[in-house]
Amino acid sequence: MGKGIVLIGFMGAGKTSVGKRLAERLGIPFVDTDARIEQKTGQSISAIFAEQGEMAFRAIETAMLKELAAEPAAVIATGGGIVTQEDNWPLLKALGWVVHLYAPTEALFLRVNRQNHRPLLQTENPRESFESLYQAREALYRQADFVLDTANRSPHEIADELQQHWIN
Ligand code: S3P
């Protein structure tokens, strides 16, 4: 199967908004791993975390990446924690060009703070949970093939830029 584009990045980085626009422009399918998992299991991500725990969610996520390997090239928006499983890396790389959507922590926290569907931040101190996850993951995102700073750019502009890089 052909190679696509895999968007990685912390929660709130805009992987889904950017991915949808980019796929539209490139005329290839868009896949959001979280949405696929919800569709497939018939459960929300929050319910999976609450009922089966994070490790079960990670196993479902890895299985999803293996499934995607058999599908046509797509723009794939991943969950922020996909980078934490070492086994996922060869799978991500095989799916295509791995792009890290980077944003400074302040911007990310503002974005995720407006939403409340992320189980890993449903804690007594969301700011602290956010910071410690960020610290733990920062180095992992660096394994991407390309990093794009999303600060002060709209999803539209980011998709434009990625499209240019992809073509050239
Ligand atoms: C997670 C990020 C979420 C989702 C799940 C776990 C994480 O996706 O996969 O809540 O570990 O960072 P988004 O990055 O789209 O919020």
mmCIF file with all atom_site columns, C-alpha atoms and ligand atoms in Angstrom:
data_model
loop_
_atom_site.group_PDB
_atom_site.id
_atom_site.type_symbol
_atom_site.label_atom_id
_atom_site.label_alt_id
_atom_site.label_comp_id
_atom_site.label_asym_id
_atom_site.label_entity_id
_atom_site.label_seq_id
_atom_site.pdbx_PDB_ins_code
_atom_site.Cartn_x
_atom_site.Cartn_y
_atom_site.Cartn_z
_atom_site.occupancy
_atom_site.B_iso_or_equiv
_atom_site.pdbx_formal_charge
_atom_site.auth_seq_id
_atom_site.auth_comp_id
_atom_site.auth_asym_id
_atom_site.auth_atom_id
_atom_site.pdbx_PDB_model_num
ATOM   1   C CA . MET A 1 1   ? 0.000   0.000  0.000  1.00 0.00 ? 1   MET A CA 1
ATOM   2   C CA . GLY A 1 2   ? 1.132   3.536  -0.701 1.00 0.00 ? 2   GLY A CA 1
ATOM   3   C CA . LYS A 1 3   ? 2.667   5.929  1.777  1.00 0.00 ? 3   LYS A CA 1
ATOM   4   C CA . GLY A 1 4   ? 0.685   8.669  3.365  1.00 0.00 ? 4   GLY A CA 1
ATOM   5   C CA . ILE A 1 5   ? 1.180   11.381 5.953  1.00 0.00 ? 5   ILE A CA 1
ATOM   6   C CA . VAL A 1 6   ? 1.041   10.685 9.675  1.00 0.00 ? 6   VAL A CA 1
ATOM   7   C CA . LEU A 1 7   ? 0.412   13.598 12.022 1.00 0.00 ? 7   LEU A CA 1
ATOM   8   C CA . ILE A 1 8   ? 1.727   13.281 15.541 1.00 0.00 ? 8   ILE A CA 1
ATOM   9   C CA . GLY A 1 9   ? 1.795   15.809 18.349 1.00 0.00 ? 9   GLY A CA 1
ATOM   10  C CA . PHE A 1 10  ? 0.540   16.612 21.793 1.00 0.00 ? 10  PHE A CA 1
ATOM   11  C CA . MET A 1 11  ? -3.154  16.900 22.649 1.00 0.00 ? 11  MET A CA 1
ATOM   12  C CA . GLY A 1 12  ? -4.444  20.169 21.229 1.00 0.00 ? 12  GLY A CA 1
ATOM   13  C CA . ALA A 1 13  ? -1.820  20.412 18.462 1.00 0.00 ? 13  ALA A CA 1
ATOM   14  C CA . GLY A 1 14  ? -4.517  20.455 15.771 1.00 0.00 ? 14  GLY A CA 1
ATOM   15  C CA . LYS A 1 15  ? -3.817  17.051 14.204 1.00 0.00 ? 15  LYS A CA 1
ATOM   16  C CA . THR A 1 16  ? -7.465  16.442 13.301 1.00 0.00 ? 16  THR A CA 1
ATOM   17  C CA . SER A 1 17  ? -8.248  19.932 11.942 1.00 0.00 ? 17  SER A CA 1
ATOM   18  C CA . VAL A 1 18  ? -5.054  20.035 9.904  1.00 0.00 ? 18  VAL A CA 1
ATOM   19  C CA . GLY A 1 19  ? -5.345  16.420 8.759  1.00 0.00 ? 19  GLY A CA 1
ATOM   20  C CA . LYS A 1 20  ? -8.877  16.842 7.394  1.00 0.00 ? 20  LYS A CA 1
ATOM   21  C CA . ARG A 1 21  ? -7.888  19.859 5.315  1.00 0.00 ? 21  ARG A CA 1
ATOM   22  C CA . LEU A 1 22  ? -4.680  18.294 4.076  1.00 0.00 ? 22  LEU A CA 1
ATOM   23  C CA . ALA A 1 23  ? -6.403  15.073 2.991  1.00 0.00 ? 23  ALA A CA 1
ATOM   24  C CA . GLU A 1 24  ? -9.017  17.089 1.138  1.00 0.00 ? 24  GLU A CA 1
ATOM   25  C CA . ARG A 1 25  ? -6.339  18.971 -0.749 1.00 0.00 ? 25  ARG A CA 1
ATOM   26  C CA . LEU A 1 26  ? -4.313  15.903 -1.606 1.00 0.00 ? 26  LEU A CA 1
ATOM   27  C CA . GLY A 1 27  ? -7.448  13.985 -2.573 1.00 0.00 ? 27  GLY A CA 1
ATOM   28  C CA . ILE A 1 28  ? -6.595  11.035 -0.338 1.00 0.00 ? 28  ILE A CA 1
ATOM   29  C CA . PRO A 1 29  ? -8.592  9.594  2.584  1.00 0.00 ? 29  PRO A CA 1
ATOM   30  C CA . PHE A 1 30  ? -8.455  11.071 6.067  1.00 0.00 ? 30  PHE A CA 1
ATOM   31  C CA . VAL A 1 31  ? -8.238  8.786  9.085  1.00 0.00 ? 31  VAL A CA 1
ATOM   32  C CA . ASP A 1 32  ? -8.396  9.851  12.714 1.00 0.00 ? 32  ASP A CA 1
ATOM   33  C CA . THR A 1 33  ? -7.191  6.969  14.882 1.00 0.00 ? 33  THR A CA 1
ATOM   34  C CA . ASP A 1 34  ? -9.304  8.028  17.890 1.00 0.00 ? 34  ASP A CA 1
ATOM   35  C CA . ALA A 1 35  ? -12.468 8.327  15.783 1.00 0.00 ? 35  ALA A CA 1
ATOM   36  C CA . ARG A 1 36  ? -11.751 4.925  14.179 1.00 0.00 ? 36  ARG A CA 1
ATOM   37  C CA . ILE A 1 37  ? -11.269 3.349  17.578 1.00 0.00 ? 37  ILE A CA 1
ATOM   38  C CA . GLU A 1 38  ? -14.576 4.794  18.776 1.00 0.00 ? 38  GLU A CA 1
ATOM   39  C CA . GLN A 1 39  ? -16.321 3.581  15.645 1.00 0.00 ? 39  GLN A CA 1
ATOM   40  C CA . LYS A 1 40  ? -14.848 0.133  15.888 1.00 0.00 ? 40  LYS A CA 1
ATOM   41  C CA . THR A 1 41  ? -15.372 -0.467 19.579 1.00 0.00 ? 41  THR A CA 1
ATOM   42  C CA . GLY A 1 42  ? -18.673 1.405  19.811 1.00 0.00 ? 42  GLY A CA 1
ATOM   43  C CA . GLN A 1 43  ? -17.250 3.146  22.894 1.00 0.00 ? 43  GLN A CA 1
ATOM   44  C CA . SER A 1 44  ? -15.929 6.637  23.493 1.00 0.00 ? 44  SER A CA 1
ATOM   45  C CA . ILE A 1 45  ? -12.214 7.047  24.231 1.00 0.00 ? 45  ILE A CA 1
ATOM   46  C CA . SER A 1 46  ? -13.171 8.165  27.749 1.00 0.00 ? 46  SER A CA 1
ATOM   47  C CA . ALA A 1 47  ? -15.251 5.037  28.291 1.00 0.00 ? 47  ALA A CA 1
ATOM   48  C CA . ILE A 1 48  ? -12.396 2.804  27.094 1.00 0.00 ? 48  ILE A CA 1
ATOM   49  C CA . PHE A 1 49  ? -10.007 4.497  29.544 1.00 0.00 ? 49  PHE A CA 1
ATOM   50  C CA . ALA A 1 50  ? -12.527 4.313  32.380 1.00 0.00 ? 50  ALA A CA 1
ATOM   51  C CA . GLU A 1 51  ? -13.591 0.723  31.837 1.00 0.00 ? 51  GLU A CA 1
ATOM   52  C CA . GLN A 1 52  ? -10.460 -0.953 30.496 1.00 0.00 ? 52  GLN A CA 1
ATOM   53  C CA . GLY A 1 53  ? -7.617  1.389  31.394 1.00 0.00 ? 53  GLY A CA 1
ATOM   54  C CA . GLU A 1 54  ? -4.894  3.099  29.419 1.00 0.00 ? 54  GLU A CA 1
ATOM   55  C CA . MET A 1 55  ? -2.912  -0.049 28.554 1.00 0.00 ? 55  MET A CA 1
ATOM   56  C CA . ALA A 1 56  ? -5.951  -1.602 26.893 1.00 0.00 ? 56  ALA A CA 1
ATOM   57  C CA . PHE A 1 57  ? -6.455  1.594  24.914 1.00 0.00 ? 57  PHE A CA 1
ATOM   58  C CA . ARG A 1 58  ? -2.796  1.516  23.798 1.00 0.00 ? 58  ARG A CA 1
ATOM   59  C CA . ALA A 1 59  ? -3.188  -2.071 22.594 1.00 0.00 ? 59  ALA A CA 1
ATOM   60  C CA . ILE A 1 60  ? -6.255  -1.090 20.550 1.00 0.00 ? 60  ILE A CA 1
ATOM   61  C CA . GLU A 1 61  ? -4.304  1.840  19.139 1.00 0.00 ? 61  GLU A CA 1
ATOM   62  C CA . THR A 1 62  ? -1.417  -0.413 18.027 1.00 0.00 ? 62  THR A CA 1
ATOM   63  C CA . ALA A 1 63  ? -3.837  -2.887 16.449 1.00 0.00 ? 63  ALA A CA 1
ATOM   64  C CA . MET A 1 64  ? -5.403  0.038  14.572 1.00 0.00 ? 64  MET A CA 1
ATOM   65  C CA . LEU A 1 65  ? -2.007  1.059  13.138 1.00 0.00 ? 65  LEU A CA 1
ATOM   66  C CA . LYS A 1 66  ? -1.479  -2.510 11.908 1.00 0.00 ? 66  LYS A CA 1
ATOM   67  C CA . GLU A 1 67  ? -4.865  -2.447 10.226 1.00 0.00 ? 67  GLU A CA 1
ATOM   68  C CA . LEU A 1 68  ? -4.118  0.845  8.517  1.00 0.00 ? 68  LEU A CA 1
ATOM   69  C CA . ALA A 1 69  ? -1.002  -0.667 6.945  1.00 0.00 ? 69  ALA A CA 1
ATOM   70  C CA . ALA A 1 70  ? -3.281  -2.667 4.651  1.00 0.00 ? 70  ALA A CA 1
ATOM   71  C CA . GLU A 1 71  ? -5.249  0.374  3.517  1.00 0.00 ? 71  GLU A CA 1
ATOM   72  C CA . PRO A 1 72  ? -4.533  2.907  0.779  1.00 0.00 ? 72  PRO A CA 1
ATOM   73  C CA . ALA A 1 73  ? -2.336  5.896  1.569  1.00 0.00 ? 73  ALA A CA 1
ATOM   74  C CA . ALA A 1 74  ? -4.103  8.405  3.799  1.00 0.00 ? 74  ALA A CA 1
ATOM   75  C CA . VAL A 1 75  ? -3.542  11.412 5.996  1.00 0.00 ? 75  VAL A CA 1
ATOM   76  C CA . ILE A 1 76  ? -3.644  9.917  9.480  1.00 0.00 ? 76  ILE A CA 1
ATOM   77  C CA . ALA A 1 77  ? -4.239  12.014 12.598 1.00 0.00 ? 77  ALA A CA 1
ATOM   78  C CA . THR A 1 78  ? -3.084  10.089 15.651 1.00 0.00 ? 78  THR A CA 1
ATOM   79  C CA . GLY A 1 79  ? -3.790  10.357 19.377 1.00 0.00 ? 79  GLY A CA 1
ATOM   80  C CA . GLY A 1 80  ? -1.189  12.355 21.329 1.00 0.00 ? 80  GLY A CA 1
ATOM   81  C CA . GLY A 1 81  ? 0.042   9.321  23.241 1.00 0.00 ? 81  GLY A CA 1
ATOM   82  C CA . ILE A 1 82  ? 0.690   7.076  20.241 1.00 0.00 ? 82  ILE A CA 1
ATOM   83  C CA . VAL A 1 83  ? 4.387   7.967  20.457 1.00 0.00 ? 83  VAL A CA 1
ATOM   84  C CA . THR A 1 84  ? 4.761   6.397  23.902 1.00 0.00 ? 84  THR A CA 1
ATOM   85  C CA . GLN A 1 85  ? 4.698   2.808  22.635 1.00 0.00 ? 85  GLN A CA 1
ATOM   86  C CA . GLU A 1 86  ? 8.005   1.862  21.103 1.00 0.00 ? 86  GLU A CA 1
ATOM   87  C CA . ASP A 1 87  ? 6.348   -0.789 18.952 1.00 0.00 ? 87  ASP A CA 1
ATOM   88  C CA . ASN A 1 88  ? 4.264   1.890  17.273 1.00 0.00 ? 88  ASN A CA 1
ATOM   89  C CA . TRP A 1 89  ? 7.259   3.649  15.728 1.00 0.00 ? 89  TRP A CA 1
ATOM   90  C CA . PRO A 1 90  ? 8.051   1.231  12.899 1.00 0.00 ? 90  PRO A CA 1
ATOM   91  C CA . LEU A 1 91  ? 4.326   1.083  12.174 1.00 0.00 ? 91  LEU A CA 1
ATOM   92  C CA . LEU A 1 92  ? 4.013   4.876  12.047 1.00 0.00 ? 92  LEU A CA 1
ATOM   93  C CA . LYS A 1 93  ? 7.043   5.183  9.789  1.00 0.00 ? 93  LYS A CA 1
ATOM   94  C CA . ALA A 1 94  ? 5.731   2.491  7.463  1.00 0.00 ? 94  ALA A CA 1
ATOM   95  C CA . LEU A 1 95  ? 2.445   4.397  7.118  1.00 0.00 ? 95  LEU A CA 1
ATOM   96  C CA . GLY A 1 96  ? 4.205   7.405  5.679  1.00 0.00 ? 96  GLY A CA 1
ATOM   97  C CA . TRP A 1 97  ? 5.867   10.716 6.310  1.00 0.00 ? 97  TRP A CA 1
ATOM   98  C CA . VAL A 1 98  ? 5.675   11.345 10.061 1.00 0.00 ? 98  VAL A CA 1
ATOM   99  C CA . VAL A 1 99  ? 5.050   15.012 10.817 1.00 0.00 ? 99  VAL A CA 1
ATOM   100 C CA . HIS A 1 100 ? 5.185   16.499 14.298 1.00 0.00 ? 100 HIS A CA 1
ATOM   101 C CA . LEU A 1 101 ? 2.775   19.394 14.735 1.00 0.00 ? 101 LEU A CA 1
ATOM   102 C CA . TYR A 1 102 ? 4.600   21.384 17.359 1.00 0.00 ? 102 TYR A CA 1
ATOM   103 C CA . ALA A 1 103 ? 3.070   24.109 19.512 1.00 0.00 ? 103 ALA A CA 1
ATOM   104 C CA . PRO A 1 104 ? 4.348   25.810 22.654 1.00 0.00 ? 104 PRO A CA 1
ATOM   105 C CA . THR A 1 105 ? 2.873   24.423 25.870 1.00 0.00 ? 105 THR A CA 1
ATOM   106 C CA . GLU A 1 106 ? 0.912   27.596 26.631 1.00 0.00 ? 106 GLU A CA 1
ATOM   107 C CA . ALA A 1 107 ? -0.986  27.419 23.348 1.00 0.00 ? 107 ALA A CA 1
ATOM   108 C CA . LEU A 1 108 ? -1.638  23.714 23.790 1.00 0.00 ? 108 LEU A CA 1
ATOM   109 C CA . PHE A 1 109 ? -2.881  24.085 27.337 1.00 0.00 ? 109 PHE A CA 1
ATOM   110 C CA . LEU A 1 110 ? -5.241  26.905 26.362 1.00 0.00 ? 110 LEU A CA 1
ATOM   111 C CA . ARG A 1 111 ? -6.720  24.732 23.657 1.00 0.00 ? 111 ARG A CA 1
ATOM   112 C CA . VAL A 1 112 ? -7.154  21.581 25.701 1.00 0.00 ? 112 VAL A CA 1
ATOM   113 C CA . ASN A 1 113 ? -8.419  23.506 28.676 1.00 0.00 ? 113 ASN A CA 1
ATOM   114 C CA . ARG A 1 114 ? -11.440 24.627 26.674 1.00 0.00 ? 114 ARG A CA 1
ATOM   115 C CA . GLN A 1 115 ? -12.400 21.014 26.061 1.00 0.00 ? 115 GLN A CA 1
ATOM   116 C CA . ASN A 1 116 ? -13.060 18.279 28.575 1.00 0.00 ? 116 ASN A CA 1
ATOM   117 C CA . HIS A 1 117 ? -13.092 15.000 26.700 1.00 0.00 ? 117 HIS A CA 1
ATOM   118 C CA . ARG A 1 118 ? -9.506  13.929 27.402 1.00 0.00 ? 118 ARG A CA 1
ATOM   119 C CA . PRO A 1 119 ? -9.350  11.252 30.098 1.00 0.00 ? 119 PRO A CA 1
ATOM   120 C CA . LEU A 1 120 ? -5.668  11.832 30.927 1.00 0.00 ? 120 LEU A CA 1
ATOM   121 C CA . LEU A 1 121 ? -6.488  15.388 31.970 1.00 0.00 ? 121 LEU A CA 1
ATOM   122 C CA . GLN A 1 122 ? -9.531  14.544 34.083 1.00 0.00 ? 122 GLN A CA 1
ATOM   123 C CA . THR A 1 123 ? -7.459  14.802 37.236 1.00 0.00 ? 123 THR A CA 1
ATOM   124 C CA . GLU A 1 124 ? -7.390  16.970 40.344 1.00 0.00 ? 124 GLU A CA 1
ATOM   125 C CA . ASN A 1 125 ? -4.704  19.122 38.805 1.00 0.00 ? 125 ASN A CA 1
ATOM   126 C CA . PRO A 1 126 ? -5.024  19.112 35.000 1.00 0.00 ? 126 PRO A CA 1
ATOM   127 C CA . ARG A 1 127 ? -2.206  21.623 34.600 1.00 0.00 ? 127 ARG A CA 1
ATOM   128 C CA . GLU A 1 128 ? 0.205   19.354 36.472 1.00 0.00 ? 128 GLU A CA 1
ATOM   129 C CA . SER A 1 129 ? -0.936  16.287 34.528 1.00 0.00 ? 129 SER A CA 1
ATOM   130 C CA . PHE A 1 130 ? -0.525  18.207 31.310 1.00 0.00 ? 130 PHE A CA 1
ATOM   131 C CA . GLU A 1 131 ? 3.008   19.327 32.215 1.00 0.00 ? 131 GLU A CA 1
ATOM   132 C CA . SER A 1 132 ? 4.200   15.911 33.279 1.00 0.00 ? 132 SER A CA 1
ATOM   133 C CA . LEU A 1 133 ? 2.843   14.258 30.127 1.00 0.00 ? 133 LEU A CA 1
ATOM   134 C CA . TYR A 1 134 ? 4.460   16.972 28.051 1.00 0.00 ? 134 TYR A CA 1
ATOM   135 C CA . GLN A 1 135 ? 7.824   16.491 29.754 1.00 0.00 ? 135 GLN A CA 1
ATOM   136 C CA . ALA A 1 136 ? 7.685   12.752 29.262 1.00 0.00 ? 136 ALA A CA 1
ATOM   137 C CA . ARG A 1 137 ? 6.777   12.980 25.593 1.00 0.00 ? 137 ARG A CA 1
ATOM   138 C CA . GLU A 1 138 ? 8.693   15.924 24.261 1.00 0.00 ? 138 GLU A CA 1
ATOM   139 C CA . ALA A 1 139 ? 11.723  13.837 23.260 1.00 0.00 ? 139 ALA A CA 1
ATOM   140 C CA . LEU A 1 140 ? 9.549   11.143 21.691 1.00 0.00 ? 140 LEU A CA 1
ATOM   141 C CA . TYR A 1 141 ? 7.961   13.528 19.199 1.00 0.00 ? 141 TYR A CA 1
ATOM   142 C CA . ARG A 1 142 ? 11.447  14.352 17.991 1.00 0.00 ? 142 ARG A CA 1
ATOM   143 C CA . GLN A 1 143 ? 11.590  11.006 16.239 1.00 0.00 ? 143 GLN A CA 1
ATOM   144 C CA . ALA A 1 144 ? 9.324   12.490 13.548 1.00 0.00 ? 144 ALA A CA 1
ATOM   145 C CA . ASP A 1 145 ? 10.617  12.965 10.002 1.00 0.00 ? 145 ASP A CA 1
ATOM   146 C CA . PHE A 1 146 ? 9.583   16.612 9.991  1.00 0.00 ? 146 PHE A CA 1
ATOM   147 C CA . VAL A 1 147 ? 8.505   19.186 12.541 1.00 0.00 ? 147 VAL A CA 1
ATOM   148 C CA . LEU A 1 148 ? 6.218   22.096 11.842 1.00 0.00 ? 148 LEU A CA 1
ATOM   149 C CA . ASP A 1 149 ? 5.742   24.950 14.273 1.00 0.00 ? 149 ASP A CA 1
ATOM   150 C CA . THR A 1 150 ? 2.014   25.658 14.350 1.00 0.00 ? 150 THR A CA 1
ATOM   151 C CA . ALA A 1 151 ? 2.204   28.785 16.532 1.00 0.00 ? 151 ALA A CA 1
ATOM   152 C CA . ASN A 1 152 ? 0.081   31.636 15.160 1.00 0.00 ? 152 ASN A CA 1
ATOM   153 C CA . ARG A 1 153 ? -0.954  29.674 12.106 1.00 0.00 ? 153 ARG A CA 1
ATOM   154 C CA . SER A 1 154 ? -4.422  28.480 11.183 1.00 0.00 ? 154 SER A CA 1
ATOM   155 C CA . PRO A 1 155 ? -5.085  24.814 10.295 1.00 0.00 ? 155 PRO A CA 1
ATOM   156 C CA . HIS A 1 156 ? -5.622  26.071 6.770  1.00 0.00 ? 156 HIS A CA 1
ATOM   157 C CA . GLU A 1 157 ? -2.142  27.633 6.601  1.00 0.00 ? 157 GLU A CA 1
ATOM   158 C CA . ILE A 1 158 ? -0.499  24.604 8.161  1.00 0.00 ? 158 ILE A CA 1
ATOM   159 C CA . ALA A 1 159 ? -2.187  22.304 5.642  1.00 0.00 ? 159 ALA A CA 1
ATOM   160 C CA . ASP A 1 160 ? -0.947  24.587 2.838  1.00 0.00 ? 160 ASP A CA 1
ATOM   161 C CA . GLU A 1 161 ? 2.594   24.396 4.081  1.00 0.00 ? 161 GLU A CA 1
ATOM   162 C CA . LEU A 1 162 ? 2.536   20.632 4.463  1.00 0.00 ? 162 LEU A CA 1
ATOM   163 C CA . GLN A 1 163 ? 1.065   20.272 1.011  1.00 0.00 ? 163 GLN A CA 1
ATOM   164 C CA . GLN A 1 164 ? 3.973   22.277 -0.411 1.00 0.00 ? 164 GLN A CA 1
ATOM   165 C CA . HIS A 1 165 ? 6.560   20.135 1.387  1.00 0.00 ? 165 HIS A CA 1
ATOM   166 C CA . TRP A 1 166 ? 4.793   16.969 0.320  1.00 0.00 ? 166 TRP A CA 1
ATOM   167 C CA . ILE A 1 167 ? 4.756   17.912 -3.316 1.00 0.00 ? 167 ILE A CA 1
ATOM   168 C CA . ASN A 1 168 ? 8.398   19.039 -3.400 1.00 0.00 ? 168 ASN A CA 1
HETATM 169 C C1 . S3P B 2 .   ? -4.260  10.929 24.374 1.00 0.00 ? 1   S3P B C1 1
HETATM 170 C C2 . S3P B 2 .   ? -4.667  11.825 23.421 1.00 0.00 ? 1   S3P B C2 1
HETATM 171 C C3 . S3P B 2 .   ? -6.014  11.780 22.828 1.00 0.00 ? 1   S3P B C3 1
HETATM 172 C C4 . S3P B 2 .   ? -6.599  10.369 22.909 1.00 0.00 ? 1   S3P B C4 1
HETATM 173 C C5 . S3P B 2 .   ? -6.527  9.847  24.314 1.00 0.00 ? 1   S3P B C5 1
HETATM 174 C C6 . S3P B 2 .   ? -5.098  9.797  24.843 1.00 0.00 ? 1   S3P B C6 1
HETATM 175 C C7 . S3P B 2 .   ? -2.885  11.056 24.921 1.00 0.00 ? 1   S3P B C7 1
HETATM 176 O O1 . S3P B 2 .   ? -5.957  12.220 21.477 1.00 0.00 ? 1   S3P B O1 1
HETATM 177 O O2 . S3P B 2 .   ? -5.926  9.491  22.050 1.00 0.00 ? 1   S3P B O2 1
HETATM 178 O O3 . S3P B 2 .   ? -7.309  10.699 25.104 1.00 0.00 ? 1   S3P B O3 1
HETATM 179 O O4 . S3P B 2 .   ? -2.401  10.116 25.551 1.00 0.00 ? 1   S3P B O4 1
HETATM 180 O O5 . S3P B 2 .   ? -2.263  12.130 24.697 1.00 0.00 ? 1   S3P B O5 1
HETATM 181 P P1 . S3P B 2 .   ? -5.686  13.756 21.035 1.00 0.00 ? 1   S3P B P1 1
HETATM 182 O O6 . S3P B 2 .   ? -4.211  13.946 20.948 1.00 0.00 ? 1   S3P B O6 1
HETATM 183 O O7 . S3P B 2 .   ? -6.344  13.858 19.709 1.00 0.00 ? 1   S3P B O7 1
HETATM 184 O O8 . S3P B 2 .   ? -6.314  14.612 22.067 1.00 0.00 ? 1   S3P B O8 1
#
